[in-house]
Amino acid sequence: MKNPPKRIYLSAVRQDTGKTTIALGLFHYFNSKGLRTAFIKPVGQKYVEVGSERVDKDSFLIKELYHCHEGVKDMSPVTVGKGFTEDYIFHPHREELANSVLASFEKVSRDKDVVIIEGTGHAGVGSVFDFSNAAVASLLQSKTLLISGGGIGRSIDEIMLNRALFQLENVDVVGVVVNKILPEKYEKIKKCISQGLKNKNLTLLGAIPYDPVLAHATVRHIQTSLDAKVLCGEAYLDNVVKSTIVAAMEPQNTVKYLADKVLVITPGDRADNILITISSHHLREEKGFRVSGIVLTGGLIPHFMIMSLLKESGIPVLLCDHDTYTVTRHIQSLSTKIELRDIDKIERAKELVEKYIDEDKLFALLKD
Amino acid sequence: MARIIFIEDDPDVVLSYRLMLENHGHKVVSCLTGEDGLMAMADGEADLIICDMALPGIDGATVCRHLKENERTRNIPIILFTCVRIKYGIDISEKDKAWIPADKIIDKADTPDSLLKAIKELLSHRDG
């Protein structure tokens, strides 16, 4: 009789701790060891349209990246779109959801050695529709790997809170990966959290330092998220954005804040700040300085003379109808999801997981 | 015959092209600035608009955007008629639609036939 596949449920202690990075890296690692690996995200919240279907973004990424044969709909059986929660509250259908997830899981896990199951947010997310991460892990009889942000006190507090919910559902938490640790505090935090977790009978399976390549958005991410129009510089939309500046001051003051790979947010009628941005982009090029992009706010397009300079500069220029404050607030709240075209990020995710997570120990812990 | 609004600040250009267009049976109303052109379109009718790029006040690209954003005027074809390539070394083309939503861009350095051909083509959509 064939052995059932090993199952690992990746659950974060809160949003944006890097579950997809770790899923992507683990998939690569298991694959490279000759293990037949599958991926499923039972409940997805951020979706893309594939043909006539809405599928979870992360499932689509993994399918395309690793050429998975499974149907993408089976890799993301439940997609929580707009209105789903309100609808569920008045018309609960937990059994239907559970059957759908179980049927998809059966398909994706067939003939596999290991299945990576990615959760959505912290352990309790989904409780509103009777399908929390802890409940889904229990349904799929999976062990859980908790992923936390890179602190000490707050991280351990959050880990314990999340473990409690998994314990309530009789789900075994095999270990913890702490992600995004500030490099200057790496050794101290790793040592401290390792001991802190041991005191709570938990195992630290990985400590990953903060990585700027993974943290930074590209101009394309920002454009998509703002639904902004591209005025020019379309070929450079994959420029990485390291910092943002609101150029609403006088240009001689703006120039002080223009750092390498900056995104300049300015009202479209501030010709002075647009011109200083173009000048800095060109004059400091030899020193390795580049402006990553410009977001023009207020729906204002500059005079054609300035537009033609922008076009020549190669700087990608986005146009947004919202005011500067709204645009800035939106950009600052952006989380940087990995997408298929983010080759550097994908490679970095693989490297980080291979270097900083003890995958062999994790795999051994998945055995009954 | 078509009613054409010709937005152009150079009186010599207006004079020569007005004659040419009238000889081809069109009725021409000329405006010296973008603001005048928009005023003329606020309560007037036109079958086609020819607009210079480098105008005093608002530029030709802005005039195009205003007209294309207005429900009443958005379907009126616009020819951006410009010499910015020769005068300022600026290359613009129909690839710049995101900020110049003109239906055609004609270089003033081209032969007058190019303008007549573009007018005929754009008006044929109206007539067709």
Short mmCIF file of N, CA and C in Angstrom, two decimals, chain B:
data_model
loop_
_atom_site.label_atom_id
_atom_site.label_comp_id
_atom_site.label_asym_id
_atom_site.label_seq_id
_atom_site.Cartn_x
_atom_site.Cartn_y
_atom_site.Cartn_z
N MET B 1 -18.34 68.36 -47.55
CA MET B 1 -17.83 69.52 -46.82
C MET B 1 -17.88 69.29 -45.32
N ALA B 2 -16.83 69.74 -44.64
CA ALA B 2 -16.81 69.56 -43.18
C ALA B 2 -16.53 70.88 -42.50
N ARG B 3 -17.03 70.97 -41.28
CA ARG B 3 -16.73 72.16 -40.48
C ARG B 3 -15.51 71.80 -39.62
N ILE B 4 -14.43 72.57 -39.82
CA ILE B 4 -13.15 72.27 -39.15
C ILE B 4 -12.77 73.41 -38.21
N ILE B 5 -12.44 73.05 -36.98
CA ILE B 5 -11.89 74.04 -36.04
C ILE B 5 -10.38 73.92 -36.14
N PHE B 6 -9.72 75.01 -36.42
CA PHE B 6 -8.27 75.00 -36.62
C PHE B 6 -7.63 75.83 -35.50
N ILE B 7 -6.97 75.13 -34.55
CA ILE B 7 -6.38 75.83 -33.40
C ILE B 7 -4.88 75.99 -33.68
N GLU B 8 -4.48 77.23 -33.94
CA GLU B 8 -3.11 77.49 -34.39
C GLU B 8 -2.79 78.95 -34.06
N ASP B 9 -1.60 79.19 -33.44
CA ASP B 9 -1.28 80.56 -33.02
C ASP B 9 -0.50 81.35 -34.07
N ASP B 10 -0.01 80.69 -35.11
CA ASP B 10 0.77 81.41 -36.12
C ASP B 10 -0.16 81.86 -37.25
N PRO B 11 -0.38 83.19 -37.39
CA PRO B 11 -1.34 83.67 -38.39
C PRO B 11 -0.99 83.26 -39.82
N ASP B 12 0.32 83.16 -40.12
CA ASP B 12 0.72 82.76 -41.48
C ASP B 12 0.30 81.33 -41.78
N VAL B 13 0.49 80.47 -40.79
CA VAL B 13 0.09 79.06 -40.97
C VAL B 13 -1.43 78.99 -41.14
N VAL B 14 -2.13 79.75 -40.30
CA VAL B 14 -3.61 79.76 -40.38
C VAL B 14 -4.04 80.17 -41.78
N LEU B 15 -3.45 81.26 -42.26
CA LEU B 15 -3.85 81.81 -43.56
C LEU B 15 -3.65 80.80 -44.69
N SER B 16 -2.43 80.22 -44.75
CA SER B 16 -2.16 79.32 -45.87
C SER B 16 -3.01 78.05 -45.81
N TYR B 17 -3.15 77.49 -44.62
CA TYR B 17 -3.92 76.23 -44.54
C TYR B 17 -5.43 76.48 -44.65
N ARG B 18 -5.87 77.65 -44.17
CA ARG B 18 -7.30 77.98 -44.31
C ARG B 18 -7.67 78.00 -45.80
N LEU B 19 -6.80 78.66 -46.58
CA LEU B 19 -7.06 78.74 -48.03
C LEU B 19 -7.11 77.35 -48.66
N MET B 20 -6.12 76.54 -48.26
CA MET B 20 -6.05 75.19 -48.84
C MET B 20 -7.31 74.38 -48.46
N LEU B 21 -7.68 74.47 -47.21
CA LEU B 21 -8.83 73.67 -46.75
C LEU B 21 -10.13 74.17 -47.38
N GLU B 22 -10.24 75.51 -47.49
CA GLU B 22 -11.46 76.06 -48.10
C GLU B 22 -11.54 75.68 -49.58
N ASN B 23 -10.37 75.65 -50.22
CA ASN B 23 -10.35 75.21 -51.63
C ASN B 23 -10.81 73.77 -51.80
N HIS B 24 -10.68 73.00 -50.70
CA HIS B 24 -11.16 71.61 -50.75
C HIS B 24 -12.60 71.50 -50.23
N GLY B 25 -13.25 72.66 -50.09
CA GLY B 25 -14.66 72.66 -49.76
C GLY B 25 -15.01 72.64 -48.28
N HIS B 26 -13.99 72.81 -47.42
CA HIS B 26 -14.30 72.78 -45.98
C HIS B 26 -14.55 74.18 -45.45
N LYS B 27 -15.30 74.22 -44.35
CA LYS B 27 -15.52 75.50 -43.68
C LYS B 27 -14.58 75.53 -42.48
N VAL B 28 -13.77 76.59 -42.36
CA VAL B 28 -12.74 76.63 -41.31
C VAL B 28 -13.02 77.74 -40.31
N VAL B 29 -12.98 77.38 -39.03
CA VAL B 29 -13.06 78.38 -37.96
C VAL B 29 -11.72 78.34 -37.25
N SER B 30 -11.01 79.46 -37.20
CA SER B 30 -9.68 79.41 -36.58
C SER B 30 -9.71 80.00 -35.18
N CYS B 31 -8.87 79.45 -34.33
CA CYS B 31 -8.72 79.91 -32.94
C CYS B 31 -7.22 80.04 -32.69
N LEU B 32 -6.82 81.12 -32.01
CA LEU B 32 -5.39 81.38 -31.84
C LEU B 32 -4.79 80.71 -30.60
N THR B 33 -5.62 80.27 -29.67
CA THR B 33 -5.09 79.60 -28.46
C THR B 33 -5.93 78.36 -28.16
N GLY B 34 -5.36 77.51 -27.30
CA GLY B 34 -6.08 76.31 -26.88
C GLY B 34 -7.35 76.67 -26.14
N GLU B 35 -7.25 77.72 -25.30
CA GLU B 35 -8.42 78.16 -24.53
C GLU B 35 -9.54 78.60 -25.48
N ASP B 36 -9.16 79.35 -26.54
CA ASP B 36 -10.16 79.79 -27.52
C ASP B 36 -10.80 78.59 -28.22
N GLY B 37 -9.97 77.62 -28.53
CA GLY B 37 -10.46 76.41 -29.20
C GLY B 37 -11.48 75.69 -28.33
N LEU B 38 -11.16 75.57 -27.03
CA LEU B 38 -12.08 74.88 -26.12
C LEU B 38 -13.38 75.68 -25.96
N MET B 39 -13.23 77.02 -25.93
CA MET B 39 -14.42 77.89 -25.84
C MET B 39 -15.32 77.68 -27.07
N ALA B 40 -14.65 77.64 -28.23
CA ALA B 40 -15.42 77.46 -29.47
C ALA B 40 -16.15 76.12 -29.47
N MET B 41 -15.53 75.12 -28.85
CA MET B 41 -16.15 73.80 -28.82
C MET B 41 -17.19 73.66 -27.71
N ALA B 42 -17.14 74.61 -26.75
CA ALA B 42 -18.07 74.52 -25.61
C ALA B 42 -19.51 74.64 -26.08
N ASP B 43 -19.73 75.54 -27.04
CA ASP B 43 -21.11 75.68 -27.50
C ASP B 43 -21.24 75.52 -29.02
N GLY B 44 -20.13 75.15 -29.65
CA GLY B 44 -20.19 75.01 -31.10
C GLY B 44 -20.10 73.56 -31.54
N GLU B 45 -20.24 73.37 -32.83
CA GLU B 45 -20.17 72.03 -33.41
C GLU B 45 -18.97 71.98 -34.36
N ALA B 46 -18.42 70.81 -34.55
CA ALA B 46 -17.35 70.63 -35.53
C ALA B 46 -17.34 69.19 -36.00
N ASP B 47 -16.86 68.99 -37.21
CA ASP B 47 -16.71 67.63 -37.72
C ASP B 47 -15.30 67.12 -37.47
N LEU B 48 -14.39 68.08 -37.32
CA LEU B 48 -12.98 67.69 -37.14
C LEU B 48 -12.23 68.87 -36.51
N ILE B 49 -11.19 68.54 -35.75
CA ILE B 49 -10.38 69.60 -35.12
C ILE B 49 -8.93 69.38 -35.51
N ILE B 50 -8.30 70.47 -35.92
CA ILE B 50 -6.86 70.43 -36.18
C ILE B 50 -6.23 71.31 -35.11
N CYS B 51 -5.23 70.78 -34.41
CA CYS B 51 -4.69 71.53 -33.28
C CYS B 51 -3.17 71.50 -33.28
N ASP B 52 -2.59 72.66 -33.11
CA ASP B 52 -1.14 72.77 -32.98
C ASP B 52 -0.74 72.26 -31.59
N MET B 53 0.52 71.88 -31.41
CA MET B 53 0.97 71.42 -30.09
C MET B 53 1.47 72.59 -29.25
N ALA B 54 2.44 73.35 -29.81
CA ALA B 54 3.06 74.42 -29.02
C ALA B 54 2.23 75.69 -29.13
N LEU B 55 1.28 75.80 -28.23
CA LEU B 55 0.37 76.96 -28.23
C LEU B 55 0.67 77.83 -27.01
N PRO B 56 0.35 79.10 -27.08
CA PRO B 56 0.47 79.90 -25.85
C PRO B 56 -0.61 79.42 -24.86
N GLY B 57 -0.30 79.45 -23.56
CA GLY B 57 -1.27 78.92 -22.60
C GLY B 57 -1.27 77.40 -22.61
N ILE B 58 -2.45 76.80 -22.59
CA ILE B 58 -2.46 75.33 -22.56
C ILE B 58 -1.98 74.77 -23.89
N ASP B 59 -1.29 73.63 -23.82
CA ASP B 59 -0.71 73.06 -25.03
C ASP B 59 -1.72 72.19 -25.78
N GLY B 60 -1.32 71.78 -26.99
CA GLY B 60 -2.22 71.00 -27.83
C GLY B 60 -2.60 69.66 -27.22
N ALA B 61 -1.65 69.03 -26.49
CA ALA B 61 -1.95 67.73 -25.87
C ALA B 61 -3.07 67.90 -24.84
N THR B 62 -3.01 69.00 -24.09
CA THR B 62 -4.04 69.26 -23.07
C THR B 62 -5.39 69.53 -23.74
N VAL B 63 -5.36 70.27 -24.85
CA VAL B 63 -6.61 70.52 -25.59
C VAL B 63 -7.23 69.17 -26.01
N CYS B 64 -6.38 68.30 -26.55
CA CYS B 64 -6.88 66.97 -26.98
C CYS B 64 -7.50 66.24 -25.80
N ARG B 65 -6.81 66.27 -24.66
CA ARG B 65 -7.33 65.52 -23.49
C ARG B 65 -8.67 66.08 -23.04
N HIS B 66 -8.78 67.40 -22.98
CA HIS B 66 -10.06 68.02 -22.58
C HIS B 66 -11.18 67.57 -23.51
N LEU B 67 -10.90 67.61 -24.80
CA LEU B 67 -11.95 67.28 -25.77
C LEU B 67 -12.32 65.80 -25.72
N LYS B 68 -11.31 64.95 -25.50
CA LYS B 68 -11.59 63.51 -25.46
C LYS B 68 -12.24 63.08 -24.14
N GLU B 69 -12.08 63.93 -23.11
CA GLU B 69 -12.71 63.59 -21.82
C GLU B 69 -14.16 64.07 -21.77
N ASN B 70 -14.52 64.94 -22.69
CA ASN B 70 -15.87 65.51 -22.71
C ASN B 70 -16.78 64.62 -23.55
N GLU B 71 -17.86 64.20 -22.94
CA GLU B 71 -18.76 63.25 -23.62
C GLU B 71 -19.27 63.80 -24.96
N ARG B 72 -19.50 65.11 -24.99
CA ARG B 72 -20.08 65.72 -26.18
C ARG B 72 -19.08 65.79 -27.34
N THR B 73 -17.79 65.91 -26.98
CA THR B 73 -16.78 66.13 -28.04
C THR B 73 -15.86 64.93 -28.26
N ARG B 74 -16.01 63.89 -27.44
CA ARG B 74 -15.01 62.82 -27.49
C ARG B 74 -14.95 62.09 -28.84
N ASN B 75 -16.04 62.11 -29.59
CA ASN B 75 -16.01 61.38 -30.86
C ASN B 75 -15.60 62.23 -32.06
N ILE B 76 -15.30 63.48 -31.78
CA ILE B 76 -14.85 64.35 -32.90
C ILE B 76 -13.37 64.06 -33.16
N PRO B 77 -13.01 63.69 -34.38
CA PRO B 77 -11.60 63.38 -34.64
C PRO B 77 -10.69 64.60 -34.49
N ILE B 78 -9.51 64.35 -33.93
CA ILE B 78 -8.55 65.44 -33.73
C ILE B 78 -7.23 65.09 -34.43
N ILE B 79 -6.72 66.06 -35.18
CA ILE B 79 -5.39 65.91 -35.77
C ILE B 79 -4.46 66.86 -35.03
N LEU B 80 -3.41 66.31 -34.44
CA LEU B 80 -2.41 67.17 -33.84
C LEU B 80 -1.43 67.53 -34.95
N PHE B 81 -1.35 68.81 -35.22
CA PHE B 81 -0.59 69.30 -36.38
C PHE B 81 0.59 70.10 -35.82
N THR B 82 1.78 69.53 -35.92
CA THR B 82 2.86 70.09 -35.11
C THR B 82 4.22 70.11 -35.81
N CYS B 83 5.08 70.99 -35.31
CA CYS B 83 6.45 71.02 -35.84
C CYS B 83 7.45 70.85 -34.69
N VAL B 84 7.02 70.21 -33.59
CA VAL B 84 7.92 70.10 -32.42
C VAL B 84 9.16 69.25 -32.71
N ARG B 85 9.07 68.37 -33.70
CA ARG B 85 10.24 67.53 -34.01
C ARG B 85 11.36 68.40 -34.58
N ILE B 86 11.00 69.26 -35.53
CA ILE B 86 12.01 70.11 -36.17
C ILE B 86 12.43 71.25 -35.23
N LYS B 87 11.45 71.85 -34.59
CA LYS B 87 11.72 73.04 -33.78
C LYS B 87 12.41 72.71 -32.45
N TYR B 88 11.97 71.64 -31.80
CA TYR B 88 12.51 71.35 -30.45
C TYR B 88 13.18 69.97 -30.36
N GLY B 89 13.21 69.23 -31.45
CA GLY B 89 13.82 67.90 -31.40
C GLY B 89 13.00 66.90 -30.61
N ILE B 90 11.69 67.14 -30.51
CA ILE B 90 10.83 66.25 -29.72
C ILE B 90 10.12 65.26 -30.64
N ASP B 91 10.31 63.99 -30.35
CA ASP B 91 9.63 62.97 -31.15
C ASP B 91 8.35 62.54 -30.45
N ILE B 92 7.24 62.80 -31.08
CA ILE B 92 5.98 62.29 -30.54
C ILE B 92 5.30 61.46 -31.62
N SER B 93 4.55 60.50 -31.16
CA SER B 93 3.87 59.66 -32.14
C SER B 93 2.56 59.15 -31.54
N GLU B 94 1.87 58.33 -32.31
CA GLU B 94 0.60 57.80 -31.81
C GLU B 94 0.82 56.80 -30.67
N LYS B 95 2.09 56.44 -30.42
CA LYS B 95 2.40 55.57 -29.27
C LYS B 95 2.24 56.34 -27.97
N ASP B 96 2.19 57.66 -28.06
CA ASP B 96 2.06 58.50 -26.86
C ASP B 96 0.61 58.77 -26.50
N LYS B 97 -0.26 57.90 -26.93
CA LYS B 97 -1.72 58.03 -26.72
C LYS B 97 -2.09 58.33 -25.26
N ALA B 98 -1.29 57.77 -24.32
CA ALA B 98 -1.62 57.93 -22.90
C ALA B 98 -1.68 59.39 -22.51
N TRP B 99 -0.90 60.23 -23.16
CA TRP B 99 -0.97 61.66 -22.81
C TRP B 99 -1.29 62.56 -24.00
N ILE B 100 -1.25 62.01 -25.22
CA ILE B 100 -1.70 62.78 -26.40
C ILE B 100 -2.78 61.95 -27.10
N PRO B 101 -4.05 62.12 -26.70
CA PRO B 101 -5.07 61.25 -27.29
C PRO B 101 -5.61 61.74 -28.64
N ALA B 102 -4.73 62.30 -29.47
CA ALA B 102 -5.17 62.73 -30.80
C ALA B 102 -5.39 61.50 -31.69
N ASP B 103 -6.26 61.64 -32.68
CA ASP B 103 -6.51 60.50 -33.57
C ASP B 103 -5.37 60.34 -34.57
N LYS B 104 -4.76 61.48 -34.94
CA LYS B 104 -3.60 61.43 -35.85
C LYS B 104 -2.63 62.51 -35.44
N ILE B 105 -1.34 62.24 -35.69
CA ILE B 105 -0.34 63.28 -35.47
C ILE B 105 0.34 63.52 -36.82
N ILE B 106 0.27 64.74 -37.29
CA ILE B 106 0.87 65.07 -38.59
C ILE B 106 1.96 66.13 -38.37
N ASP B 107 3.11 65.86 -38.96
CA ASP B 107 4.23 66.78 -38.85
C ASP B 107 4.04 67.91 -39.88
N LYS B 108 4.19 69.14 -39.42
CA LYS B 108 4.01 70.28 -40.35
C LYS B 108 5.04 70.25 -41.48
N ALA B 109 6.16 69.54 -41.23
CA ALA B 109 7.20 69.48 -42.28
C ALA B 109 6.78 68.56 -43.43
N ASP B 110 5.79 67.72 -43.17
CA ASP B 110 5.31 66.84 -44.25
C ASP B 110 4.57 67.68 -45.30
N THR B 111 4.30 67.09 -46.44
CA THR B 111 3.60 67.83 -47.49
C THR B 111 2.15 68.10 -47.05
N PRO B 112 1.55 69.18 -47.56
CA PRO B 112 0.15 69.47 -47.21
C PRO B 112 -0.77 68.29 -47.52
N ASP B 113 -0.35 67.47 -48.50
CA ASP B 113 -1.16 66.30 -48.85
C ASP B 113 -1.37 65.36 -47.67
N SER B 114 -0.35 65.28 -46.80
CA SER B 114 -0.47 64.39 -45.62
C SER B 114 -1.65 64.82 -44.77
N LEU B 115 -1.78 66.15 -44.61
CA LEU B 115 -2.88 66.67 -43.80
C LEU B 115 -4.23 66.37 -44.49
N LEU B 116 -4.26 66.64 -45.80
CA LEU B 116 -5.52 66.39 -46.54
C LEU B 116 -5.91 64.92 -46.49
N LYS B 117 -4.90 64.05 -46.60
CA LYS B 117 -5.15 62.60 -46.58
C LYS B 117 -5.71 62.20 -45.20
N ALA B 118 -5.10 62.76 -44.15
CA ALA B 118 -5.55 62.42 -42.79
C ALA B 118 -6.99 62.90 -42.57
N ILE B 119 -7.29 64.11 -43.06
CA ILE B 119 -8.66 64.66 -42.91
C ILE B 119 -9.65 63.73 -43.62
N LYS B 120 -9.28 63.35 -44.84
CA LYS B 120 -10.18 62.50 -45.64
C LYS B 120 -10.43 61.17 -44.93
N GLU B 121 -9.36 60.60 -44.41
CA GLU B 121 -9.47 59.30 -43.73
C GLU B 121 -10.36 59.40 -42.49
N LEU B 122 -10.12 60.43 -41.69
CA LEU B 122 -10.91 60.56 -40.44
C LEU B 122 -12.37 60.88 -40.73
N LEU B 123 -12.60 61.71 -41.76
CA LEU B 123 -13.99 62.05 -42.07
C LEU B 123 -14.73 60.87 -42.71
N SER B 124 -13.96 59.97 -43.34
CA SER B 124 -14.62 58.82 -43.97
C SER B 124 -15.25 57.93 -42.91
N HIS B 125 -14.67 57.89 -41.70
CA HIS B 125 -15.28 57.12 -40.61
C HIS B 125 -16.63 57.71 -40.25
N ARG B 126 -16.67 59.08 -40.29
CA ARG B 126 -17.92 59.77 -39.96
C ARG B 126 -18.97 59.47 -41.03
N ASP B 127 -18.52 59.57 -42.28
CA ASP B 127 -19.46 59.38 -43.38
C ASP B 127 -19.85 57.92 -43.56
N GLY B 128 -18.86 57.05 -43.25
CA GLY B 128 -19.10 55.63 -43.44
C GLY B 128 -20.05 55.08 -42.40
#
